[in-house]
Short mmCIF file of C-alpha atoms in Angstrom, two decimals:
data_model
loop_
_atom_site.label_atom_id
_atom_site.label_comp_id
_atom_site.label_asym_id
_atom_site.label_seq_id
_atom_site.Cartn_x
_atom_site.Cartn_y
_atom_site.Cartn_z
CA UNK A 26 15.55 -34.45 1.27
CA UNK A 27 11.88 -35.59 0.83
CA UNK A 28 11.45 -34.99 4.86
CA UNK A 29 12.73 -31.48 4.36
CA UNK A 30 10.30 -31.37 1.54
CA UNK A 31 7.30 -32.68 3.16
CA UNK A 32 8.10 -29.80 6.45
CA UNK A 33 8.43 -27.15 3.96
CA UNK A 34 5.14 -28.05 2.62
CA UNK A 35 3.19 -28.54 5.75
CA UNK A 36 4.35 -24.66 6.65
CA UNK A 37 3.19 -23.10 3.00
CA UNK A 38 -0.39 -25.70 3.66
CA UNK A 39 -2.27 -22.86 5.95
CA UNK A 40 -1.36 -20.57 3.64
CA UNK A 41 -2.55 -22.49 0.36
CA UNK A 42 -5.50 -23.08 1.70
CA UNK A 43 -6.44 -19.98 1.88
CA UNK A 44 -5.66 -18.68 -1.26
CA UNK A 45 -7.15 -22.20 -2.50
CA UNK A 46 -10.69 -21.25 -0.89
CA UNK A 47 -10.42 -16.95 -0.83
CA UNK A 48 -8.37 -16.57 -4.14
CA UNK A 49 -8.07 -18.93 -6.87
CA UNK A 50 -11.67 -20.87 -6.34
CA UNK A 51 -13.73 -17.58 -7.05
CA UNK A 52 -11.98 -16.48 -9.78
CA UNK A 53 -12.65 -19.96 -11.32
CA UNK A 54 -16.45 -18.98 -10.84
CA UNK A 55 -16.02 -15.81 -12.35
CA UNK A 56 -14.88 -17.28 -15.32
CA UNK A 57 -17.16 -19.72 -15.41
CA UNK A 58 -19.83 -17.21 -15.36
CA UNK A 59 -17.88 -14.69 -17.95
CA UNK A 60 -19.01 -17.98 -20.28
CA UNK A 61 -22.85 -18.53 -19.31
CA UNK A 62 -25.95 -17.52 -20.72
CA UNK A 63 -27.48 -14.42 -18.81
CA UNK A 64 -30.38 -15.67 -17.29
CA UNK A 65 -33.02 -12.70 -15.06
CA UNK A 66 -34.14 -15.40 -12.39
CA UNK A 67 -32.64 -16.37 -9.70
CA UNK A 68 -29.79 -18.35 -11.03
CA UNK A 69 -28.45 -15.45 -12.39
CA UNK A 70 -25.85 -17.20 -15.10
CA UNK A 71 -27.27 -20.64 -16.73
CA UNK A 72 -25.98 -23.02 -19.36
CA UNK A 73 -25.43 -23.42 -22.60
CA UNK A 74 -21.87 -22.22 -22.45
CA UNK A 75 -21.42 -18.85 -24.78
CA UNK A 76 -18.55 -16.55 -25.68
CA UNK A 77 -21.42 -13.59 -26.55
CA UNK A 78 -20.63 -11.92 -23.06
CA UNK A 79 -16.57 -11.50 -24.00
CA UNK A 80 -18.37 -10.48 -27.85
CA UNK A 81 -20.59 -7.86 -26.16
CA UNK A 82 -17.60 -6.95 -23.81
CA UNK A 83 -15.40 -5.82 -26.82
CA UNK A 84 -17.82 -4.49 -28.88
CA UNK A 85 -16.38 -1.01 -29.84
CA UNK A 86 -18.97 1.00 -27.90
CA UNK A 87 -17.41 0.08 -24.67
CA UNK A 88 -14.12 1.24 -26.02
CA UNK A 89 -14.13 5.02 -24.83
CA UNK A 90 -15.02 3.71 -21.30
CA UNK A 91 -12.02 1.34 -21.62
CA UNK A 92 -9.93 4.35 -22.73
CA UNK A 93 -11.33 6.38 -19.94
CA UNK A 94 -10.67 3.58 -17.68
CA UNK A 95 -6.21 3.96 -18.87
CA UNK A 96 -6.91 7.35 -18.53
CA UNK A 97 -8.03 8.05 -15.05
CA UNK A 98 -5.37 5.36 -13.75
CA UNK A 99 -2.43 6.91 -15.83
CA UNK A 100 -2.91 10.09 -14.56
CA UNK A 101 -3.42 8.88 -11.17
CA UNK A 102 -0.32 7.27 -11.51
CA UNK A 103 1.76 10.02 -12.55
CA UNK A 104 -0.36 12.67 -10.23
CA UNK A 105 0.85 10.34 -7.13
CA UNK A 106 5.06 10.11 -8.48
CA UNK A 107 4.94 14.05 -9.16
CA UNK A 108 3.71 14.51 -5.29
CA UNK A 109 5.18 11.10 -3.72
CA UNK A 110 8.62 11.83 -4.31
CA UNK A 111 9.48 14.43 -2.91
CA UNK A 112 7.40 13.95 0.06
CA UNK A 113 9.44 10.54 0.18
CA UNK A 114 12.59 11.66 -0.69
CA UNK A 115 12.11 14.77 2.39
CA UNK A 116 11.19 11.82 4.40
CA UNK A 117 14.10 9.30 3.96
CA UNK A 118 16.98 12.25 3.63
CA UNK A 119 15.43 14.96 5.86
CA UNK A 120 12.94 13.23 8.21
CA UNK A 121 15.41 12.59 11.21
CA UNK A 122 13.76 11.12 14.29
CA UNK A 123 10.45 12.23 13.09
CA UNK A 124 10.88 9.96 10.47
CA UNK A 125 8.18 7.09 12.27
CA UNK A 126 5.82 10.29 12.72
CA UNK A 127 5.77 11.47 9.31
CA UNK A 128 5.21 8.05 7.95
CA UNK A 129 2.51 7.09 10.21
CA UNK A 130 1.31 10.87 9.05
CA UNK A 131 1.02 8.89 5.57
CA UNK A 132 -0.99 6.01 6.45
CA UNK A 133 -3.79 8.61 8.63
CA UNK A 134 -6.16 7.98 5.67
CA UNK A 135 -6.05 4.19 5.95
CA UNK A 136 -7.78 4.37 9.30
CA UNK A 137 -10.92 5.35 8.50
CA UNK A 138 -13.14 3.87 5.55
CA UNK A 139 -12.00 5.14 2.38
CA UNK A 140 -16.21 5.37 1.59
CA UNK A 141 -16.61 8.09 3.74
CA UNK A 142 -13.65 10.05 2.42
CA UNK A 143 -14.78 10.07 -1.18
CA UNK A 144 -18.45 11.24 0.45
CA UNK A 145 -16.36 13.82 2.21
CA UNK A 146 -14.35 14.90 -1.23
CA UNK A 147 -17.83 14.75 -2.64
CA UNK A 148 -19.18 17.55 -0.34
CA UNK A 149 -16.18 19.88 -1.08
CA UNK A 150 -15.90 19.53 -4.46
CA UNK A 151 -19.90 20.36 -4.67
CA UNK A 152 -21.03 23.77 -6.03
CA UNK A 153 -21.46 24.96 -2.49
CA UNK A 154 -18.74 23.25 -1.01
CA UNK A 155 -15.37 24.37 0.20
CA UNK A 156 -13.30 24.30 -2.76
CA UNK A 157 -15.56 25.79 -4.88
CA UNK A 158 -16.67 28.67 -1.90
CA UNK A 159 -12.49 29.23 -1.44
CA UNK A 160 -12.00 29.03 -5.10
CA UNK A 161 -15.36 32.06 -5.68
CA UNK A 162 -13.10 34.61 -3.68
CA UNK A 163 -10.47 34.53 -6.64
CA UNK A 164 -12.98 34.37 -8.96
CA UNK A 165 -11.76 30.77 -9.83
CA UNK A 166 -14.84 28.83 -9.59
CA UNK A 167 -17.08 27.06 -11.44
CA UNK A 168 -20.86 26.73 -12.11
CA UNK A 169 -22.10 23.92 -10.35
CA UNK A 170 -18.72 23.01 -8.75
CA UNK A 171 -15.91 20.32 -9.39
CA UNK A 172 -18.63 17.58 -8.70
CA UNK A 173 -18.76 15.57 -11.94
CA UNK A 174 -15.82 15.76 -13.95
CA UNK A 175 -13.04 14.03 -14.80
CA UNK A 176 -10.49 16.11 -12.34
CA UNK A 177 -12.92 15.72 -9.77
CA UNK A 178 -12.02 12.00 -10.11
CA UNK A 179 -8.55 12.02 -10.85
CA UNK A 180 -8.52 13.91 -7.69
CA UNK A 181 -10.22 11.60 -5.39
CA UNK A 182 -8.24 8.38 -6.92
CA UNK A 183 -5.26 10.18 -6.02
CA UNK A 184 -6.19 10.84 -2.82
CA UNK A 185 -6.98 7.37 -2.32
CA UNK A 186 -3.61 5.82 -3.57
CA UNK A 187 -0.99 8.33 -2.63
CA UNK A 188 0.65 6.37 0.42
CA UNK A 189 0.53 3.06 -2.17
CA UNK A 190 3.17 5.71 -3.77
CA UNK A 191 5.14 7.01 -1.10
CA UNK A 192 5.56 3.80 0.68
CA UNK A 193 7.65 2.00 -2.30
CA UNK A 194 9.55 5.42 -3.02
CA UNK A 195 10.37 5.71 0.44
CA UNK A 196 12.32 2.43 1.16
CA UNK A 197 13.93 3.33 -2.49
CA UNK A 198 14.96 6.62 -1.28
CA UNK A 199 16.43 5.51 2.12
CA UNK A 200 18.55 2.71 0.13
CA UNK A 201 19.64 4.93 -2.06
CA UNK A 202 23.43 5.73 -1.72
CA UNK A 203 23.56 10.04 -1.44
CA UNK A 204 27.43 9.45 -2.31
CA UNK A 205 26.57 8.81 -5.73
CA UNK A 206 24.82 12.38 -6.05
CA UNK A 207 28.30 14.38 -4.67
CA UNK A 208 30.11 12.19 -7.30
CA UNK A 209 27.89 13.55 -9.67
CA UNK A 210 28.32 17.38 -8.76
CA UNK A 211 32.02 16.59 -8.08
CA UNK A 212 32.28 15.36 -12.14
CA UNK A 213 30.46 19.10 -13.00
CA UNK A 214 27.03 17.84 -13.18
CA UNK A 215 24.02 19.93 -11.89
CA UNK A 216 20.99 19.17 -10.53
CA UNK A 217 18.64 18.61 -13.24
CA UNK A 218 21.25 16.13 -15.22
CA UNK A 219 22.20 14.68 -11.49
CA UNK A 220 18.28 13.67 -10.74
CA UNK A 221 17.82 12.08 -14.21
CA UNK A 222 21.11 10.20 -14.58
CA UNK A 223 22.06 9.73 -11.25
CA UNK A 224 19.09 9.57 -8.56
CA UNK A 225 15.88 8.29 -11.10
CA UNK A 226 18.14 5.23 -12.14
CA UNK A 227 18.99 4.88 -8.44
CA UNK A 228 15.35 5.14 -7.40
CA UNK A 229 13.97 3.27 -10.13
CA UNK A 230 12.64 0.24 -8.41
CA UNK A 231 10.66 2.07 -6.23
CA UNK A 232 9.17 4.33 -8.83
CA UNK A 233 8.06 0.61 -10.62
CA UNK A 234 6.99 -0.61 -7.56
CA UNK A 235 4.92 2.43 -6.30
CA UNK A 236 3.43 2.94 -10.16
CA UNK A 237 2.13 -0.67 -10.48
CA UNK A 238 0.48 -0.38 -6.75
CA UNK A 239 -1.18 2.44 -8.02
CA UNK A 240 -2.08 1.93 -11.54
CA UNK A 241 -3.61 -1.49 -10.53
CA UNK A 242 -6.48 -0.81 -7.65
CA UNK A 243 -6.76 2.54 -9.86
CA UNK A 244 -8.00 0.68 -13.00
CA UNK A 245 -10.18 -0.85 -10.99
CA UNK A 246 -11.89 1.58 -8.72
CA UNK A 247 -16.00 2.14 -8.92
CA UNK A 248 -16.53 4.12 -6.24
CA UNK A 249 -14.19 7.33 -7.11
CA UNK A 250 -16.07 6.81 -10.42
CA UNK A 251 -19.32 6.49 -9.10
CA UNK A 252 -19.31 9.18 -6.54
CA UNK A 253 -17.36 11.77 -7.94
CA UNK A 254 -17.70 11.16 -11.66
CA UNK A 255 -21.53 10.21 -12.04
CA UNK A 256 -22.72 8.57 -15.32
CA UNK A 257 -20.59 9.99 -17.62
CA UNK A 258 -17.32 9.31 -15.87
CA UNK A 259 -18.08 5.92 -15.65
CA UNK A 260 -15.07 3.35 -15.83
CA UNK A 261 -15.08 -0.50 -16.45
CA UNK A 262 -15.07 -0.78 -12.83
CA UNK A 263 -17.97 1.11 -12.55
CA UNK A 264 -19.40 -0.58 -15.71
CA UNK A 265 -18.80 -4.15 -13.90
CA UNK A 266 -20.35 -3.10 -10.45
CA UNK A 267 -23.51 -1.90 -12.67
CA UNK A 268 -23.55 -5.54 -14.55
CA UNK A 269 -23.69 -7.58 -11.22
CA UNK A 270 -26.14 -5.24 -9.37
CA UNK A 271 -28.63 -3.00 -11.44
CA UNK A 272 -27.92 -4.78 -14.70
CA UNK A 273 -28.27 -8.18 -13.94
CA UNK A 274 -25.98 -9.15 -16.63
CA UNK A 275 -23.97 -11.52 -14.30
CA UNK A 276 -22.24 -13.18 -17.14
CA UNK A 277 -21.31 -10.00 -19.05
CA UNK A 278 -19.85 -8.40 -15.46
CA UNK A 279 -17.58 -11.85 -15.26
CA UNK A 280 -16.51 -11.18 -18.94
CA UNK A 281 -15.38 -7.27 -17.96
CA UNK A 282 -13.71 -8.30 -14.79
CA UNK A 283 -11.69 -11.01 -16.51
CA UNK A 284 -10.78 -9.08 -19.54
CA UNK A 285 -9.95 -6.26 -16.26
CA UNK A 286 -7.64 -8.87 -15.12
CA UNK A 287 -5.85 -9.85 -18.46
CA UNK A 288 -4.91 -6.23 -18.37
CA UNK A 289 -3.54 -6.22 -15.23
CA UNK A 290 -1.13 -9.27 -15.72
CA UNK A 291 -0.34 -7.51 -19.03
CA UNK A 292 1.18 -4.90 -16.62
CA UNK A 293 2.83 -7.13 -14.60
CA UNK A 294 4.56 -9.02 -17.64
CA UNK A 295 5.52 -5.67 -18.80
CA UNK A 296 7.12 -4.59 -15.33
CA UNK A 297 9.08 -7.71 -15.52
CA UNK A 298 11.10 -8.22 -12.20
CA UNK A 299 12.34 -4.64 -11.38
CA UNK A 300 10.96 -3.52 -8.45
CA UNK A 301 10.13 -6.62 -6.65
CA UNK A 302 12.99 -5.58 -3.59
CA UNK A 303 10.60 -3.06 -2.36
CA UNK A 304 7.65 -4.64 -2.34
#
């Protein structure tokens, strides 16, 4: 018993070792620092040991860019389930042997930096860019463009995190058992009442699974923000990026980031274990 022990423990050593070094050690120094003193030198977060950046954190006038923050990632969330499943569920019932094309089809995006696609969304969404030149012909557009408001972010964090969607929903949709649905019509339900009580229960993990993927890096973006958004679209990502660079508020960036990640377990507490087979 202890030799099986001891082998199953040298196999999961590489492993803790890096999430030792890469993982758990710097988010010990970012708490750490969420509890200095800011300092402007060079040593950026001093002693004595303060709470006054988690004080300044909370204070109520960073509360509508914590709201914002929900915001944009809630509606990026549900944006990427009202287009992900049905581009999931057409690939897992109706892809056939293009199945392995239309997934790779998917991931495209991934293979070139995600920095130069915002740029790129940045440059149609301007007041002389494509959307808004398409848009003019209708006489749909707008003033100054897209550039700079809150769709204009929504749209580019959806962009972004659509396959971290489809993915999970996918592998939900080709588990799930189609038998179930001709049960359903065969017992005089239609198609509205079969999808809610019959396929969305069915489908369920996936729709977890693919929401917390999303919701997460989502909360957390500062470029979309940045880019797309400007100043007053700003999100506590953006916020935190601003602390550690122009700011120089190194311990009140720490505070953000952890209070960031309190959220985020939150969500994963709340999820509880559906979801985890598709992962």
């Amino acid at each position: 018993m202890l030799r099986r022990w001891l082998k199953a423990n040298a196999l999961l050593a590489p492993t803790g070792i890096w999430l030792g070094f890469f993982l758990i050690a710097p988010l010990v120094v970012v708490v750490e620092f969420s509890f200095a003193t800011r300092n402007t030198g060079v040593a950026r977060a001093v002693l004595p040991w303060t709470t006054q950046a988690y004080l300044t954190a909370l204070d109520p006038a960073f509360l509508p860019i914590f709201g914002r923050t929900l915001l944009y990632a809630g509606a990026t969330t549900v944006a990427c389930l009202l287009l992900g499943f049905p581009l999931a569920w057409f690939i897992a019932r109706h892809g056939g042997r293009y199945r392995t094309a239309l997934l790779a089809a998917v991931l495209i995006p991934f293979w070139s930096s995600y920095l130069a696609r915002i740029y790129a969304w940045k440059a149609l969404l301007d007041g002389e860019g494509l959307v808004n030149t398409v848009l003019g012909w209708v006489g749909l557009d707008r003033d100054g463009g897209f550039l700079l408001t809150h769709g204009a972010v929504i749209l580019g964090l959806t962009y972004g995190f659509l396959p971290f969607m489809v993915l999970p929903l996918y592998v939900a949709c080709e588990r799930f058992d189609v038998r179930l649905m001709e049960a359903s019509y065969d017992l005089g339900h239609g198609r509205v009442s079969t999808f809610f009580r019959v396929v969305l229960p069915g489908v369920l993990s996936g729709v977890l699974a693919g929401s917390l993927l999303v919701l997460v890096p989502a909360a957390g973006d500062f470029v979309t923000p940045k880019l797309l958004g400007g100043v007053e679209q700003s999100t506590f990502g953006s916020v935190i990026d601003d602390q550690f660079r122009g700011g120089n508020n190194w311990p009140l960036g720490s505070a953000m980031a952890v209070l960031l990640l309190v959220l985020v377990v939150f969500v994963l507490v709340l999820r509880g274990r559906r979801g985890e087979d598709v992962l």
